[in-house]
PDB file of C-alpha atoms in Angstrom:
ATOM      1  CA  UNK A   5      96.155 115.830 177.886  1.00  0.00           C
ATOM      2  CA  UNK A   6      92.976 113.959 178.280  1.00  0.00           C
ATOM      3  CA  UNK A   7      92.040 112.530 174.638  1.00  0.00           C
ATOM      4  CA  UNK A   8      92.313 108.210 175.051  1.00  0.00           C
ATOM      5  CA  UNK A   9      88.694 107.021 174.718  1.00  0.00           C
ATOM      6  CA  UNK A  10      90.239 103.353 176.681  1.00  0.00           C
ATOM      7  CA  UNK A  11      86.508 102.250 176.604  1.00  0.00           C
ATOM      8  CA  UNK A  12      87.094 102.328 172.732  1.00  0.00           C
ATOM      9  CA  UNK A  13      88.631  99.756 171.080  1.00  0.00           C
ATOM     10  CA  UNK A  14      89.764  99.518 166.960  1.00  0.00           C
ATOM     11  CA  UNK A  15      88.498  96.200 164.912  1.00  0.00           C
ATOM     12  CA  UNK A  16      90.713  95.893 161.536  1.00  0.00           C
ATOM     13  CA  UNK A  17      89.268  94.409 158.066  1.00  0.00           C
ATOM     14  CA  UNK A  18      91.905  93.970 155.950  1.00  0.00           C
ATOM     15  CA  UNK A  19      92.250  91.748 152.572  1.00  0.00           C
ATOM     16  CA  UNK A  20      94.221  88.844 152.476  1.00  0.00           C
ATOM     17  CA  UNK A  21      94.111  88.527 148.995  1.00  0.00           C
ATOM     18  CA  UNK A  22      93.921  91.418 146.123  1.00  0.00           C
ATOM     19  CA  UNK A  23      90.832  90.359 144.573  1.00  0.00           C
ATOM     20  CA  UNK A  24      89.205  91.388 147.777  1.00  0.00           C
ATOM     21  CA  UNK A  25      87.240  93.969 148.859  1.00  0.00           C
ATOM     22  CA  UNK A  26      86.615  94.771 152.055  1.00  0.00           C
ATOM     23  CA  UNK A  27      84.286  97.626 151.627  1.00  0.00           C
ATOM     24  CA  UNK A  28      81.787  95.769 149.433  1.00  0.00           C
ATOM     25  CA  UNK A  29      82.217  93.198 152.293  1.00  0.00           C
ATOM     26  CA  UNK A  30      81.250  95.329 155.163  1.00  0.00           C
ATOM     27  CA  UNK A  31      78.186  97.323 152.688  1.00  0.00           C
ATOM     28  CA  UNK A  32      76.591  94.488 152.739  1.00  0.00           C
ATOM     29  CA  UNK A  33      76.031  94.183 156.037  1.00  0.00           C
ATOM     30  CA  UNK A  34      76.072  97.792 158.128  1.00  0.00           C
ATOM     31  CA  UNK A  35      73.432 100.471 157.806  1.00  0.00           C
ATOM     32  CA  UNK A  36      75.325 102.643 156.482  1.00  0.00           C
ATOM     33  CA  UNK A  37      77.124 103.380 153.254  1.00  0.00           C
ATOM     34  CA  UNK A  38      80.569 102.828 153.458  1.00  0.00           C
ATOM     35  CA  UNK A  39      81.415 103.449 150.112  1.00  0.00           C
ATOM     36  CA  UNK A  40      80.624 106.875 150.929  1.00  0.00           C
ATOM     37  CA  UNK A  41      82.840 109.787 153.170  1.00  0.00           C
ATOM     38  CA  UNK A  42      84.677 107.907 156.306  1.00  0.00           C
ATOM     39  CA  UNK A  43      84.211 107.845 158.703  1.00  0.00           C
ATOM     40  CA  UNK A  44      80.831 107.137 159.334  1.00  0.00           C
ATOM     41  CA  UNK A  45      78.251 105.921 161.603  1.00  0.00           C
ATOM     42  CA  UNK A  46      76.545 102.681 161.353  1.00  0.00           C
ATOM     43  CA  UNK A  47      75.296  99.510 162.831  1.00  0.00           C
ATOM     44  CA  UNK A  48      74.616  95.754 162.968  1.00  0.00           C
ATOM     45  CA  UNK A  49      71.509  95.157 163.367  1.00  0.00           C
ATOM     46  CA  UNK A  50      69.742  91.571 163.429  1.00  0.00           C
ATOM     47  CA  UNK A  51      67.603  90.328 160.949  1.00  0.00           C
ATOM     48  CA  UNK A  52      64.366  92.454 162.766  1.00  0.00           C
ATOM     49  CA  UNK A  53      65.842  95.664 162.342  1.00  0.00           C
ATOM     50  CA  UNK A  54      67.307  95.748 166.292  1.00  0.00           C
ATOM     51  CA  UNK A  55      70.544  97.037 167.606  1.00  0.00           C
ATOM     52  CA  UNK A  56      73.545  94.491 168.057  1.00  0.00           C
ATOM     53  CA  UNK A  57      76.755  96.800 167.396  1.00  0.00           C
ATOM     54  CA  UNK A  58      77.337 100.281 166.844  1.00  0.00           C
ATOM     55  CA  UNK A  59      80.558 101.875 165.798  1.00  0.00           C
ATOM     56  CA  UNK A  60      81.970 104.698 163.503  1.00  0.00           C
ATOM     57  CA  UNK A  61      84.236 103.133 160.334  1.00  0.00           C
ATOM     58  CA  UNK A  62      87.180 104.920 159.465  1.00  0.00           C
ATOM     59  CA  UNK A  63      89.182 104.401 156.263  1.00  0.00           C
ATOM     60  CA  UNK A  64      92.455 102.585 156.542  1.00  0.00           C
ATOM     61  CA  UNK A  65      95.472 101.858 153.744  1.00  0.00           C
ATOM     62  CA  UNK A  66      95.126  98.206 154.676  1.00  0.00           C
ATOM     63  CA  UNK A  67      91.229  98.183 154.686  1.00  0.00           C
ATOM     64  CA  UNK A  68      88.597  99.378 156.911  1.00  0.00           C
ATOM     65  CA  UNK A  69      88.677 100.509 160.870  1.00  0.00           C
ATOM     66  CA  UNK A  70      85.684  99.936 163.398  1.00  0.00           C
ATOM     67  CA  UNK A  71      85.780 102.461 166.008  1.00  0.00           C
ATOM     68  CA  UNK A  72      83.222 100.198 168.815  1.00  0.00           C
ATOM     69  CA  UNK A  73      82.855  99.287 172.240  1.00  0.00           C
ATOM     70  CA  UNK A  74      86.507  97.709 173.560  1.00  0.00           C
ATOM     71  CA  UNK A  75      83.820  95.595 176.297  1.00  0.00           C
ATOM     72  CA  UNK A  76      82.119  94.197 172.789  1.00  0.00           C
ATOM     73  CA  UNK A  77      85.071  94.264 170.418  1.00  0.00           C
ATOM     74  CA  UNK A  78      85.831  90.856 170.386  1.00  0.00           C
ATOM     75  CA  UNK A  79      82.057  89.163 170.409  1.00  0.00           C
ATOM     76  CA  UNK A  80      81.912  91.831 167.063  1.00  0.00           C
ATOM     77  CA  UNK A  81      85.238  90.435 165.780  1.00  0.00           C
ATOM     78  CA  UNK A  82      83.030  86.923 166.230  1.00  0.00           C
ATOM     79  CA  UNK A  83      79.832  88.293 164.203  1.00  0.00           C
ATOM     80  CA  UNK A  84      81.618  89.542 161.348  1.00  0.00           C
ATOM     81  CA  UNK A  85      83.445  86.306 161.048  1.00  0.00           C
ATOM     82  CA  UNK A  86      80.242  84.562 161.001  1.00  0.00           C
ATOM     83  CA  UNK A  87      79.983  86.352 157.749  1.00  0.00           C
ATOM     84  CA  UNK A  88      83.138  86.287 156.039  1.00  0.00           C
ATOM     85  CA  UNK A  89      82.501  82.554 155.130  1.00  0.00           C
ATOM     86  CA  UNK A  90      85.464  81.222 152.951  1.00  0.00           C
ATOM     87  CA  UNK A  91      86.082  84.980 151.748  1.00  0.00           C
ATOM     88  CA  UNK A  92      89.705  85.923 152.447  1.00  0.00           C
ATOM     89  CA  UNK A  93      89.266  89.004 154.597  1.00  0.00           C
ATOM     90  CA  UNK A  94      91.310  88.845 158.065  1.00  0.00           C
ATOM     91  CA  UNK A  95      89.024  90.723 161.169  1.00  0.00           C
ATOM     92  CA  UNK A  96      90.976  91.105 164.166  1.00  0.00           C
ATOM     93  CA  UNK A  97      91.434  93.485 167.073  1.00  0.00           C
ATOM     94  CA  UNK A  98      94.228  96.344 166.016  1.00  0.00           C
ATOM     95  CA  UNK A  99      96.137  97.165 169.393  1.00  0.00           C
ATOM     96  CA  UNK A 100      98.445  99.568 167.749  1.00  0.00           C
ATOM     97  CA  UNK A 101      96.296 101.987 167.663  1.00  0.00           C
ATOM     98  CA  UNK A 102      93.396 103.929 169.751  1.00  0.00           C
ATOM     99  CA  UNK A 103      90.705 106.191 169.704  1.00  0.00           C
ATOM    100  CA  UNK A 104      90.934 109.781 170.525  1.00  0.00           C
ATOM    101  CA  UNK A 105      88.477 112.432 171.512  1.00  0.00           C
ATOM    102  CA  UNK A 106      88.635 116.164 171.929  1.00  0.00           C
ATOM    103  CA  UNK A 107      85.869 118.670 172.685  1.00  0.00           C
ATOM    104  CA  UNK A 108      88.242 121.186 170.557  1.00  0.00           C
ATOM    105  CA  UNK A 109      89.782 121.350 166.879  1.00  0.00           C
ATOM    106  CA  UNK A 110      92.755 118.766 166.847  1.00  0.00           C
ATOM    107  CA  UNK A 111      95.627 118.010 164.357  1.00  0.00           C
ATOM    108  CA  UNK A 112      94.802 115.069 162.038  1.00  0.00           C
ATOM    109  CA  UNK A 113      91.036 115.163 164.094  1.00  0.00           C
ATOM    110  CA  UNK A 114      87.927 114.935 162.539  1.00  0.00           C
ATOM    111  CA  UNK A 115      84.601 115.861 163.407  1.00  0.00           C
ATOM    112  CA  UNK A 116      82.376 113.238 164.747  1.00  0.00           C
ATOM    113  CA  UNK A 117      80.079 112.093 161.873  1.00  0.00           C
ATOM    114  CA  UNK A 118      77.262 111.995 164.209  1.00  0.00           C
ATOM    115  CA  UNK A 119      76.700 115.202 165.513  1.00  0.00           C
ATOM    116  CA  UNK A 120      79.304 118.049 164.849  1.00  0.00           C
ATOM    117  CA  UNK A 121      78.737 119.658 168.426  1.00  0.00           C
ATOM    118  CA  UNK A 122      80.539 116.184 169.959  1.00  0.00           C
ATOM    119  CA  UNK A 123      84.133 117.184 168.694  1.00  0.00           C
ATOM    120  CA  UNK A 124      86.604 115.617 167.448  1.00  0.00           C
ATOM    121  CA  UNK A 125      87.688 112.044 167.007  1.00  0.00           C
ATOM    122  CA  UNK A 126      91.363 110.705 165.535  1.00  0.00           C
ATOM    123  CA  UNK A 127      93.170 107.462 165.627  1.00  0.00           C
ATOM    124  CA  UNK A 128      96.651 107.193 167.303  1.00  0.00           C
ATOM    125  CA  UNK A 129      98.896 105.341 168.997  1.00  0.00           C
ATOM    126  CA  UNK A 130      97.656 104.578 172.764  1.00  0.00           C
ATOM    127  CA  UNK A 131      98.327 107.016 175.169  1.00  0.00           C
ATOM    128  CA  UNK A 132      97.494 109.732 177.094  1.00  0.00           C
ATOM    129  CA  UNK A 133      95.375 110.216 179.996  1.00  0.00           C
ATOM    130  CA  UNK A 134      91.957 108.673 179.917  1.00  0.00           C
ATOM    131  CA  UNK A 135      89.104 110.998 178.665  1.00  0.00           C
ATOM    132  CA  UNK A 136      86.035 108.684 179.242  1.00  0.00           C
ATOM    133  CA  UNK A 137      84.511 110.726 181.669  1.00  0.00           C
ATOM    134  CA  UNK A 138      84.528 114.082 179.964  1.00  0.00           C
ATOM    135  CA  UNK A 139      83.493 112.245 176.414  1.00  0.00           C
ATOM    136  CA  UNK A 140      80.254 110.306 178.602  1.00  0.00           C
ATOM    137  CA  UNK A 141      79.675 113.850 180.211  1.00  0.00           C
ATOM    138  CA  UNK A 142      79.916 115.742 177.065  1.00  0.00           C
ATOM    139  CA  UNK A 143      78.009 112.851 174.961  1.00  0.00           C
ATOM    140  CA  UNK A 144      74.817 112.674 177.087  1.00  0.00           C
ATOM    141  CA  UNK A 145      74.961 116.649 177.843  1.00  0.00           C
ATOM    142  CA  UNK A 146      73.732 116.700 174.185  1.00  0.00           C
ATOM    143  CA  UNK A 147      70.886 113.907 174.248  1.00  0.00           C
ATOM    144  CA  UNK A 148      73.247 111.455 172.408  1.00  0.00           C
ATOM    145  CA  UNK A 149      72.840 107.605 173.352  1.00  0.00           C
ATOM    146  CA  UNK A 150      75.377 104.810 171.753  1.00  0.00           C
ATOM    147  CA  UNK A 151      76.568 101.431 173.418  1.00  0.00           C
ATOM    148  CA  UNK A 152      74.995  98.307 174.378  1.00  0.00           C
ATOM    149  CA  UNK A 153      74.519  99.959 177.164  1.00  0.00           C
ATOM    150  CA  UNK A 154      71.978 102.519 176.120  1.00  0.00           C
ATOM    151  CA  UNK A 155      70.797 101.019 172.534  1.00  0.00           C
ATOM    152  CA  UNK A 156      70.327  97.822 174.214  1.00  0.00           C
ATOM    153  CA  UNK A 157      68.051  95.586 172.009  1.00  0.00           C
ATOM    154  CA  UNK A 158      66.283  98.600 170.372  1.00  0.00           C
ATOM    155  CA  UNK A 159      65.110  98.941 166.884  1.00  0.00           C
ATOM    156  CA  UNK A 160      67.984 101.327 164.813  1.00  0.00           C
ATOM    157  CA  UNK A 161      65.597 103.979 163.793  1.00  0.00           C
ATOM    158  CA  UNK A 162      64.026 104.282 167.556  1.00  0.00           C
ATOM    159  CA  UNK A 163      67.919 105.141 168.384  1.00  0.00           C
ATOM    160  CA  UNK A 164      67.604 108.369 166.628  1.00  0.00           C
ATOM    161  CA  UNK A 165      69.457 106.695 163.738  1.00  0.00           C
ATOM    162  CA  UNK A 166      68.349 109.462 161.056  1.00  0.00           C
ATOM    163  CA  UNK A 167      69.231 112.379 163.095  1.00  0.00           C
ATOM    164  CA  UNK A 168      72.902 111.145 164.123  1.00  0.00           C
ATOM    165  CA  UNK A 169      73.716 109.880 160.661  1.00  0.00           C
ATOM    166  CA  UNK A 170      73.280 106.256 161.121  1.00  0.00           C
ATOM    167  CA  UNK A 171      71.459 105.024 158.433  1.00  0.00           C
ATOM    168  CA  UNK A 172      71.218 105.083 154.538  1.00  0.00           C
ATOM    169  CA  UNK A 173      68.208 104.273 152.679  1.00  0.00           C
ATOM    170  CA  UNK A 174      69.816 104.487 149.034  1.00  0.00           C
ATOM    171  CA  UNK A 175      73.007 101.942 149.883  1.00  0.00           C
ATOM    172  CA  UNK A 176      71.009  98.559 149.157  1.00  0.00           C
ATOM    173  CA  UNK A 177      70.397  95.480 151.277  1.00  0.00           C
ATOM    174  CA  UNK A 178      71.990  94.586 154.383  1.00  0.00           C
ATOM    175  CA  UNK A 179      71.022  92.656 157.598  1.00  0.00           C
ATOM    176  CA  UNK A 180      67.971  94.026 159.417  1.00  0.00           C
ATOM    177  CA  UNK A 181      67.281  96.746 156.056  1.00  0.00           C
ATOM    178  CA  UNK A 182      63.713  95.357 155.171  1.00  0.00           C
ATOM    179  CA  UNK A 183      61.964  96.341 158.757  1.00  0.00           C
ATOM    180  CA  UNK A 184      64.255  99.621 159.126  1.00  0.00           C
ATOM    181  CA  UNK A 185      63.469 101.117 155.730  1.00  0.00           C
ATOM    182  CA  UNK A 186      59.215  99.704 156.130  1.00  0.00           C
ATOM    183  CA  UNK A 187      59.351 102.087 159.580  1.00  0.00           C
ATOM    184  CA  UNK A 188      60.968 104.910 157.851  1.00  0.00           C
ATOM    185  CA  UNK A 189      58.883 104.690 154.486  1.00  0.00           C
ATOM    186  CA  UNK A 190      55.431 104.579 156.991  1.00  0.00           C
ATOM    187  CA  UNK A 191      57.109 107.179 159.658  1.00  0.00           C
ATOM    188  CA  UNK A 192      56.162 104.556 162.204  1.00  0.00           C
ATOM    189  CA  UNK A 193      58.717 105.277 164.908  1.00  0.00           C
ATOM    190  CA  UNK A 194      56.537 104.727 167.609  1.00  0.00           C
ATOM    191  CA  UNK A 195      59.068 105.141 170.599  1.00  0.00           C
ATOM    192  CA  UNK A 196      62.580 107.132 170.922  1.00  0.00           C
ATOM    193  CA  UNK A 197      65.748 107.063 173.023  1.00  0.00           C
ATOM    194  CA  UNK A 198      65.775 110.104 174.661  1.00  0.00           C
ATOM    195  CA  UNK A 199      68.257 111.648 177.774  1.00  0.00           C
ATOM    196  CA  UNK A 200      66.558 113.012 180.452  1.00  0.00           C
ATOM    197  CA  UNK A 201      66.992 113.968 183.815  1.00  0.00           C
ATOM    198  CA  UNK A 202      66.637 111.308 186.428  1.00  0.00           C
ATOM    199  CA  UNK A 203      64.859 113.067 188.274  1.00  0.00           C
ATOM    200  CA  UNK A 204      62.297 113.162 185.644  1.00  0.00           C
ATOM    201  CA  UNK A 205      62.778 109.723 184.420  1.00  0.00           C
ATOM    202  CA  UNK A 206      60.309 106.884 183.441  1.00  0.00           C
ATOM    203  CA  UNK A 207      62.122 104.029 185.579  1.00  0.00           C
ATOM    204  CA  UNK A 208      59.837 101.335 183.805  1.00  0.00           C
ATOM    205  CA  UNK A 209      61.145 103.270 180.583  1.00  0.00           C
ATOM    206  CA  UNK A 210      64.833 103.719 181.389  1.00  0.00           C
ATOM    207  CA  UNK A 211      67.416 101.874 179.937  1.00  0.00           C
ATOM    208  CA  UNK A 212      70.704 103.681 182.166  1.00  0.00           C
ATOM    209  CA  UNK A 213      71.077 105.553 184.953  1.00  0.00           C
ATOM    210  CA  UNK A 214      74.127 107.815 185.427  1.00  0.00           C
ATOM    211  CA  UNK A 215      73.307 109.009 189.163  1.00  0.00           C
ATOM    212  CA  UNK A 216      76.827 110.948 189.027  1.00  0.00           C
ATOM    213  CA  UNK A 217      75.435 113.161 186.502  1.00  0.00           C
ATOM    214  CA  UNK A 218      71.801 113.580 187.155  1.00  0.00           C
ATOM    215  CA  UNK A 219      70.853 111.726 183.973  1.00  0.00           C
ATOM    216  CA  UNK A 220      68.769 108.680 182.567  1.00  0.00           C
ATOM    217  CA  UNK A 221      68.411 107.311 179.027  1.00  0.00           C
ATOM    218  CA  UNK A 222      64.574 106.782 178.435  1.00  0.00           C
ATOM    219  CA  UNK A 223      62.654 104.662 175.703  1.00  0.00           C
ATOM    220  CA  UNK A 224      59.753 106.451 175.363  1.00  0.00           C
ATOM    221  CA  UNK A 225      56.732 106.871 173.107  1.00  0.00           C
ATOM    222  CA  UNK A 226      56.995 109.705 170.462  1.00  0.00           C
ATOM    223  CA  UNK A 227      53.323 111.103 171.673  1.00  0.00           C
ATOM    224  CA  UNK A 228      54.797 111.794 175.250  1.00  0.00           C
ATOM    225  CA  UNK A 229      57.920 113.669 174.048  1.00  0.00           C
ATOM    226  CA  UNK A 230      57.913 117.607 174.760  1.00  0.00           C
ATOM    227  CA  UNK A 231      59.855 118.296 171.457  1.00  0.00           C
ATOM    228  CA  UNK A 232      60.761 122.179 173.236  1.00  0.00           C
ATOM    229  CA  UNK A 233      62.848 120.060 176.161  1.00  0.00           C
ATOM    230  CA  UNK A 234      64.878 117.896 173.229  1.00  0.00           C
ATOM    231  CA  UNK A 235      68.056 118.502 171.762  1.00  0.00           C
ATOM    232  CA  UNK A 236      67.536 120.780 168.681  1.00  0.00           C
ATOM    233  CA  UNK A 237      69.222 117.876 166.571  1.00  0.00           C
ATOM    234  CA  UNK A 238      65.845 115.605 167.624  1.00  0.00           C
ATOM    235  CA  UNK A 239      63.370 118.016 167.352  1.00  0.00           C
ATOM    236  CA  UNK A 240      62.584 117.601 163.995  1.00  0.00           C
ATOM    237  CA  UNK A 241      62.673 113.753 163.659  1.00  0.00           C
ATOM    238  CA  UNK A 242      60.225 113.743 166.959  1.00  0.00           C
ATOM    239  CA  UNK A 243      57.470 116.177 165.635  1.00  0.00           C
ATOM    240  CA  UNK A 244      57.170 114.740 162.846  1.00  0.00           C
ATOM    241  CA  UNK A 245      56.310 111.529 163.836  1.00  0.00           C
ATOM    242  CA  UNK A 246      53.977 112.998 166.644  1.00  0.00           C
TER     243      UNK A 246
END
């Protein structure tokens, strides 16, 4: 069955002492609030509000569980290091486990905190036959960017941040919070990620191609959007910024 996600890889935080906590740790520095349901969706972002890492966090007995980029996993082991100071929290690379993906229901799955129309995600041994293709297929079929790939340097909200899950504005400070909640408190996202066809794309707006599937990921500027040809997820996000 195809359900490995190998272009996935697992980042553990664990304590190393009692009087830690991990959680607090990691609030303070994500956009999202991970004191709240896991998994969830959130980001690094750098001290302007931009894109560095994206990733889902799960909940783990031994901690916390960042479900990122396996390309990017160890320059975000590095980052959150740069953080951690003298604090006794070990951040490592957890090969005993993987990331699965399913279009359908699966036991022990959960739905993808982004979008429930993605599927279903779960952690498990590695294994299995590789699913990257269906997930990239199934992901962009539904305008969804993620990756360094496709959020490149971008601010979070111009992502599509709000409509995918990705933020909290109640949660309290972390990196890159001042800019992302002035844009959100104005409604000044100017520009938005949006998948198109490449036919139809912008290429001094694109940010990927994907020739094998007839699609681009575009940065464009909310006043050129068509909200009738977006997903029905970004609709609402788009018109009212228009």
């Amino acid at each position: 069955m195809e359900t490995h996600l190998t272009t996935r890889a697992l980042i553990r935080l664990s304590p190393l002492d009692e009087s830690e906590d991990v959680a607090a740790f990691l609030q303070g520095l994500v956009t999202n609030d991970t004191a709240g349901p896991l998994p969830c969706y959130a980001a690094l972002l750098s001290a302007q509000g931009k894109h560095l890492f994206d990733f889902l966090v799960w909940a783990d007995p031994a901690g916390l569980l960042l479900d990122c980029e396996a390309a990017l996993a160890d320059d975000l082991v590095k980052r959150l290091s740069m953080y951690r100071l003298r604090r006794k929290i070990a951040i490592a690379r957890e090969a005993a486990l993987a990331v699965h993906w399913s279009v359908d229901a699966h036991p022990g799955a959960v739905p993808d905190p982004r979008l429930a129309d993605l599927g279903y995600r779960w952690l498990a041994a590695p294994g299995g036959e590789p699913a990257d293709a269906a997930w990239l297929a199934h992901r962009l079929s539904l305008g969804v960017s993620e990756g360094r790939g496709e959020l490149g340097d971008i601010l979070w909200l111009e992502t599509n941040a709000v409509e995918l899950n990705g933020v909290s504005f109640t949660k309290g400070c972390y990196v890159g919070q001042e800019n992302t909640a002035r844009m959100n408190w104005r409604q000044k996202v100017n520009r938005r990620l949006v998948v198109v066809p490449l036919a139809a794309s912008d290429e001094a707006r694109r940010v990927a191609a994907y020739p094998a599937l007839g699609l681009a990921v575009d940065h464009l500027r909310v006043e050129t959007l068509d909200p009738a040809a977006l997903p029905t997820w970004q609709r609402a996000g788009v018109t009212r910024e228009a």
